[in-house]
Coordinates of C-alpha atoms in Angstrom, one line a residue:
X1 CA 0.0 0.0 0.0
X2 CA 0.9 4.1 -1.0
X3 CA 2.4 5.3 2.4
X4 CA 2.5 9.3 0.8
X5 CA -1.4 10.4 0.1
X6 CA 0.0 12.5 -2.6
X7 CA 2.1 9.9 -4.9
X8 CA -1.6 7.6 -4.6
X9 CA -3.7 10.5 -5.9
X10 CA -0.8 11.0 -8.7
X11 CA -1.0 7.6 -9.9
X12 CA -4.5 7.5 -9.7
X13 CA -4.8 10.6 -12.0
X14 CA -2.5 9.6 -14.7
X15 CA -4.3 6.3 -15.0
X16 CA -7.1 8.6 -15.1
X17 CA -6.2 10.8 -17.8
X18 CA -4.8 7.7 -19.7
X19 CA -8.2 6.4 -20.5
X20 CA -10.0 10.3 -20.2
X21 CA -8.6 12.7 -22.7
X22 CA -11.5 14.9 -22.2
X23 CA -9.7 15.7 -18.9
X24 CA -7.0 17.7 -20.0
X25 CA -9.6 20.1 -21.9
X26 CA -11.4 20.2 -18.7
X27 CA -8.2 21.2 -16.9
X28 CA -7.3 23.9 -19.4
X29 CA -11.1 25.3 -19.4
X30 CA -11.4 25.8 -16.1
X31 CA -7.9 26.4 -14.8
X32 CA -6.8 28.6 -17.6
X33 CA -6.4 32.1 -16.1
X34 CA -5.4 30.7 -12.8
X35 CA -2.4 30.3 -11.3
X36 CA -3.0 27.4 -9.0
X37 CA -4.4 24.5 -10.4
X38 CA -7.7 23.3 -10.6
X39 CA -8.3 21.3 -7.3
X40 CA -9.7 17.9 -6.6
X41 CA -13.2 17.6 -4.1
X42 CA -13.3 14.2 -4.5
X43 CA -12.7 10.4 -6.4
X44 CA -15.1 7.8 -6.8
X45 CA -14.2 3.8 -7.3
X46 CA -16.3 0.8 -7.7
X47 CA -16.1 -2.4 -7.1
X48 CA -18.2 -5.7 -6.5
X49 CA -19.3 -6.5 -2.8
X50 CA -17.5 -9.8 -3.1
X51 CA -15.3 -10.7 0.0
X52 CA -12.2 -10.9 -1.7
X53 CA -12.2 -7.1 -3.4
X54 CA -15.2 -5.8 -1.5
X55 CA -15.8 -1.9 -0.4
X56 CA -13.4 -2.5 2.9
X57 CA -10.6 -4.0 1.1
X58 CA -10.6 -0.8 -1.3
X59 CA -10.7 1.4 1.8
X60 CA -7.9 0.1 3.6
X61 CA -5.6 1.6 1.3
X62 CA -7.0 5.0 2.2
X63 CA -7.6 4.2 6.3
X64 CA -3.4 3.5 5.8
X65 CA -2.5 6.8 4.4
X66 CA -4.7 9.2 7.2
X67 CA -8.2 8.8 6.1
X68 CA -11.8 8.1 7.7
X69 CA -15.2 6.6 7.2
X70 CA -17.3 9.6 7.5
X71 CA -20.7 8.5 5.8
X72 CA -22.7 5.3 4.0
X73 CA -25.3 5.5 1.1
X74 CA -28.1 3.2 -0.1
X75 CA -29.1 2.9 -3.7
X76 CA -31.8 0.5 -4.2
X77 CA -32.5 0.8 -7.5
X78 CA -28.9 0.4 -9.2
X79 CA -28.4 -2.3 -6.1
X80 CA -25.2 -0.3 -4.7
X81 CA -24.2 0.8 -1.3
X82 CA -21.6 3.5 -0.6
X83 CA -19.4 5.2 2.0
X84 CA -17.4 8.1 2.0
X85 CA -14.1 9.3 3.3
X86 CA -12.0 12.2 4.3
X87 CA -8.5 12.7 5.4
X88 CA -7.1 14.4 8.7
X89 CA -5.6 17.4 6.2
X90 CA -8.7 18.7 4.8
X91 CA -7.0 20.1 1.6
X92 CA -6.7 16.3 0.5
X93 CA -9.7 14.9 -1.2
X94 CA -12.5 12.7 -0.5
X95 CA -12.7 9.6 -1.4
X96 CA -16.6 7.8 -2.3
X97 CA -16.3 4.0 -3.0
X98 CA -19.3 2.1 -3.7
X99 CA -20.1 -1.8 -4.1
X100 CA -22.5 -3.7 -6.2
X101 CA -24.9 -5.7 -4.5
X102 CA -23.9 -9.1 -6.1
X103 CA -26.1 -11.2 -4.8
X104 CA -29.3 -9.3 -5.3
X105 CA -28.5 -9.3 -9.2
X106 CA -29.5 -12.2 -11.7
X107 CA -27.3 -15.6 -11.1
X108 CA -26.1 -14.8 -14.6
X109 CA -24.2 -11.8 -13.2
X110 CA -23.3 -13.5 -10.0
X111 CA -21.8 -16.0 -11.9
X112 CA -19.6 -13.9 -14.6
X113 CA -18.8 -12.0 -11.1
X114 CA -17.5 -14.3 -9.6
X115 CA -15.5 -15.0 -12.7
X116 CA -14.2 -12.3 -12.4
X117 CA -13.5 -12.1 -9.3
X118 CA -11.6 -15.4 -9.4
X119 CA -9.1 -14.1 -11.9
X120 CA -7.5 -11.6 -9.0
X121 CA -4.2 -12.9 -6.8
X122 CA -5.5 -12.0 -2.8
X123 CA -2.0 -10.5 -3.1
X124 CA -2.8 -7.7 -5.5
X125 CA -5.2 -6.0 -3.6
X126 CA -2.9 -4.9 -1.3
X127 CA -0.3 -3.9 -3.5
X128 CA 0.3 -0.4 -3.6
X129 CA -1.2 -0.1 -7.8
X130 CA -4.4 -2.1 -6.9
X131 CA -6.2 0.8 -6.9
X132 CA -5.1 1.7 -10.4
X133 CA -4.7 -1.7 -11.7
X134 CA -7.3 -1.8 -14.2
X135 CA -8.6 -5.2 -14.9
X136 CA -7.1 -8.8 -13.9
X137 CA -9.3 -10.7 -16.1
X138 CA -10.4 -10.6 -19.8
X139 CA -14.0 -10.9 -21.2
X140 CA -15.5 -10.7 -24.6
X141 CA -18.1 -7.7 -25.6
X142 CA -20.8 -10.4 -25.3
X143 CA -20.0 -10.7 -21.6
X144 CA -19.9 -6.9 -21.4
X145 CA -23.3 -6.0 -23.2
X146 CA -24.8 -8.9 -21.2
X147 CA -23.7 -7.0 -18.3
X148 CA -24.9 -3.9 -19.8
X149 CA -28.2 -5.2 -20.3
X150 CA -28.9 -6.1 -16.2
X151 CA -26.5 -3.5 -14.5
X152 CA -24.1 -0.6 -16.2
X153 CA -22.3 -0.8 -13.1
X154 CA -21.2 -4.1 -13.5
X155 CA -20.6 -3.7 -17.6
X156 CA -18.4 -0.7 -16.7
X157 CA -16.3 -2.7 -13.9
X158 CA -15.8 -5.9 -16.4
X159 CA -14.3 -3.2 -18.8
X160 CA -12.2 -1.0 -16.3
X161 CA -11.4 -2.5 -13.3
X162 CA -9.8 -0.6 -10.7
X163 CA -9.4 3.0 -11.9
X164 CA -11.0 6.2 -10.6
X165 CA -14.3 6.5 -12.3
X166 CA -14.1 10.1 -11.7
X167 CA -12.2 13.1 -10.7
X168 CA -13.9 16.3 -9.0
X169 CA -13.4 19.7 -9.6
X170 CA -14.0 22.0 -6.7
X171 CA -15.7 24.8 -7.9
X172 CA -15.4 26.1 -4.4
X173 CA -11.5 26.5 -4.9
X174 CA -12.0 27.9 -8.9
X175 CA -10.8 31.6 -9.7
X176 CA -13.0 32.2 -12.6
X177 CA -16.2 30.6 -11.9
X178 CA -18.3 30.7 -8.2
X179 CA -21.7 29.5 -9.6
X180 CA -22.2 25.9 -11.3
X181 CA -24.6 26.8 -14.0
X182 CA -21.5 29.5 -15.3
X183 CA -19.1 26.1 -14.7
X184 CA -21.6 24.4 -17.1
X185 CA -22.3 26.6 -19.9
X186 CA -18.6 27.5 -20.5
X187 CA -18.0 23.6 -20.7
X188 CA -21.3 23.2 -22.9
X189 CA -19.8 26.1 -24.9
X190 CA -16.8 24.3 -25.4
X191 CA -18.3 21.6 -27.2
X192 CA -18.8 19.0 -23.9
X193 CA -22.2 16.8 -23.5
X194 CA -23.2 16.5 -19.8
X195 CA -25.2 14.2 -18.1
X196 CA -28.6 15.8 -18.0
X197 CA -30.3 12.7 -15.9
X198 CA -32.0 14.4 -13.5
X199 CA -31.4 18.0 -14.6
X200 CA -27.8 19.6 -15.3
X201 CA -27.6 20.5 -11.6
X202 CA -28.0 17.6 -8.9
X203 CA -28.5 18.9 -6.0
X204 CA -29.3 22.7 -4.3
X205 CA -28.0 25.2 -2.0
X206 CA -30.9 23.5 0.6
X207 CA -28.6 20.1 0.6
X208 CA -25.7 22.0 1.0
X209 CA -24.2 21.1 -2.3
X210 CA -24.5 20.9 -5.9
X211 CA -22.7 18.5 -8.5
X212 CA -22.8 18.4 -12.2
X213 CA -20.6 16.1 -14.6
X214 CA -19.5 15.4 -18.3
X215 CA -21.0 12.1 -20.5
X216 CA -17.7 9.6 -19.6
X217 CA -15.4 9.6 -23.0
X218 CA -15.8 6.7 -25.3
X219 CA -12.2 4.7 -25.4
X220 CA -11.5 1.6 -27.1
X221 CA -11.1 -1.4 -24.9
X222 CA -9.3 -4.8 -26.3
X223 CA -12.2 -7.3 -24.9
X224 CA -11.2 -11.2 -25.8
X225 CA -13.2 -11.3 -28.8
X226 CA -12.8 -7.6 -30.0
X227 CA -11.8 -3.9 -29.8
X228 CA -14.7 -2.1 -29.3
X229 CA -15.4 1.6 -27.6
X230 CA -16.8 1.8 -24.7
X231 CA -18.0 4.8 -21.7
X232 CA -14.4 5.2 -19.5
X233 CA -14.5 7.7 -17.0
X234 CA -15.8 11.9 -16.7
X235 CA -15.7 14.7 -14.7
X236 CA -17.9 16.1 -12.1
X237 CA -17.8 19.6 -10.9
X238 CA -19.4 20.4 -7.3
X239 CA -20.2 23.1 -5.2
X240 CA -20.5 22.8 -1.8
X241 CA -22.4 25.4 0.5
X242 CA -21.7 26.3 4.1
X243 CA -23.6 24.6 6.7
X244 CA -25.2 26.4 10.1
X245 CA -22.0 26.3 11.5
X246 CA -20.1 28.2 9.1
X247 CA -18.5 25.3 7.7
X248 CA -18.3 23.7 4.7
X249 CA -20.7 20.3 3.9
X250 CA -18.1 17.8 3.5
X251 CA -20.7 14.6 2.3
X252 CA -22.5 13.5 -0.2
X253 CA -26.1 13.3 -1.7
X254 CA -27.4 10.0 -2.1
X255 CA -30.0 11.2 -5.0
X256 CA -27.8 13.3 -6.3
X257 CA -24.9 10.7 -6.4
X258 CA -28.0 8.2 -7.9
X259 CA -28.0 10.3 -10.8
X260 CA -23.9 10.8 -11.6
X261 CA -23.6 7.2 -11.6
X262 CA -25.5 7.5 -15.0
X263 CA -22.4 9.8 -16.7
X264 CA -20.8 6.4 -17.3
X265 CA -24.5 5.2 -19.1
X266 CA -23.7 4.4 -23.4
X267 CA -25.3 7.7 -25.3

């Protein structure tokens, strides 16, 4: 495991970027006439609830380097549960890792799951890459788009593996923007497509924070049978407003969150 919190969230990104060109236009949009650069809110992961690479397993790497549980989230619907965690040194971001709910899923899926699953050494999810490891397995587009068909979640992770599925940028922290509908128009006037599920804005000053994000980019991925494109990651942008006590909200929305999941969804 990553001892420095900084070297992690490096490696992360560039495995990011790698599969997320879109990113780097992001970057230079909104950092442009800044000199600092744009800063990070928050990461999100996913992963199956499976004992071996479950929610925990992810979070241990992050527990190691200064970090905390700080909240949990249901999503019924997509069959996902959630927590979210913040380091000691506020400046650092948060972390949200979620879980498929394998065994409320078809025994299709449980079975390709556990597939999967399979295909991963116990000894690589402790290693300090796990987290940006990308796949350990390989499956054909059929296996994918019968994934797709039950649970984009699950087609996503059969295509990815362990990556960030997104970076946030903290429109708290931005020079030239303060209000998130000014972030979006100057990305929808640069030619980006956002996730519109649920409105542009998810969220409202009353919750103490809005989010917005980009569709994920389409990227080729070599599946056993094929090259064929596929949703990788996006952006999100979020705004977070001050709570009674003067200080910043630091969790997350559960129906807003329901809604970014769907930035990773095929156009």
């Amino acid at each position: 495991m990553h001892t420095d919190v900084n070297a992690l969230f490096d490696n992360l990104w560039q495995n990011y970027l790698a599969v997320t060109p879109s990113a780097v236009k992001v970057h230079e949009l909104l950092g442009s006439t800044q000199q600092d650069d744009v800063i990070n809110d928050h990461i999100a992961l996913r992963t199956f609830n499976h004992e071996k690479i479950g929610l925990e397993k992810l979070a241990a790497h992050f527990l190691a380097i200064g970090y905390k549980e700080c909240g949990e989230y249901h999503f019924e619907a997509k069959k996902l549960y959630a927590k979210h965690y913040e380091h000691t040194d506020p400046k650092q971001p948060k972390v949200f890792i979620s879980e498929l709910l394998v065994e409320q899923c078809s025994e299709q899926l449980q079975n390709i799951v556990n597939e999967l699953v399979a295909s991963i050494d116990a000894d690589d999810v402790t290693a300090e890459n796990f987290l940006y490891s990308g796949t350990h397995w390989q499956v054909s587009s059929e296996t994918y788009k019968q994934l797709l068909a039950e649970s984009e979640y699950a087609a996503w992770m059969s295509a990815w593996g362990y990556r960030a599925n997104h970076f946030t940028v903290n429109i708290n922290e931005l020079a030239k923007f303060d209000k998130i509908e000014d972030v979006n128009q100057a990305l929808k006037d640069a030619g980006f497509a956002l996730n519109i599920s649920g409105g542009e804005v998810k969220g409202s000053p009353e919750v103490l924070l809005e989010q917005s994000s980009t569709l994920a980019d389409d990227f080729a991925v070599e599946f056993s049978d094929t090259t064929m494109s596929v949703p990788s990651c996006f952006y999100e942008f979020a705004l977070r407003y001050a709570k009674p006590d003067g200080e910043l909200y630091t969790g997350f929305v559960a129906a807003s969150a329901d809604k970014i999941f769907e930035s990773t969804n095929a156009r």
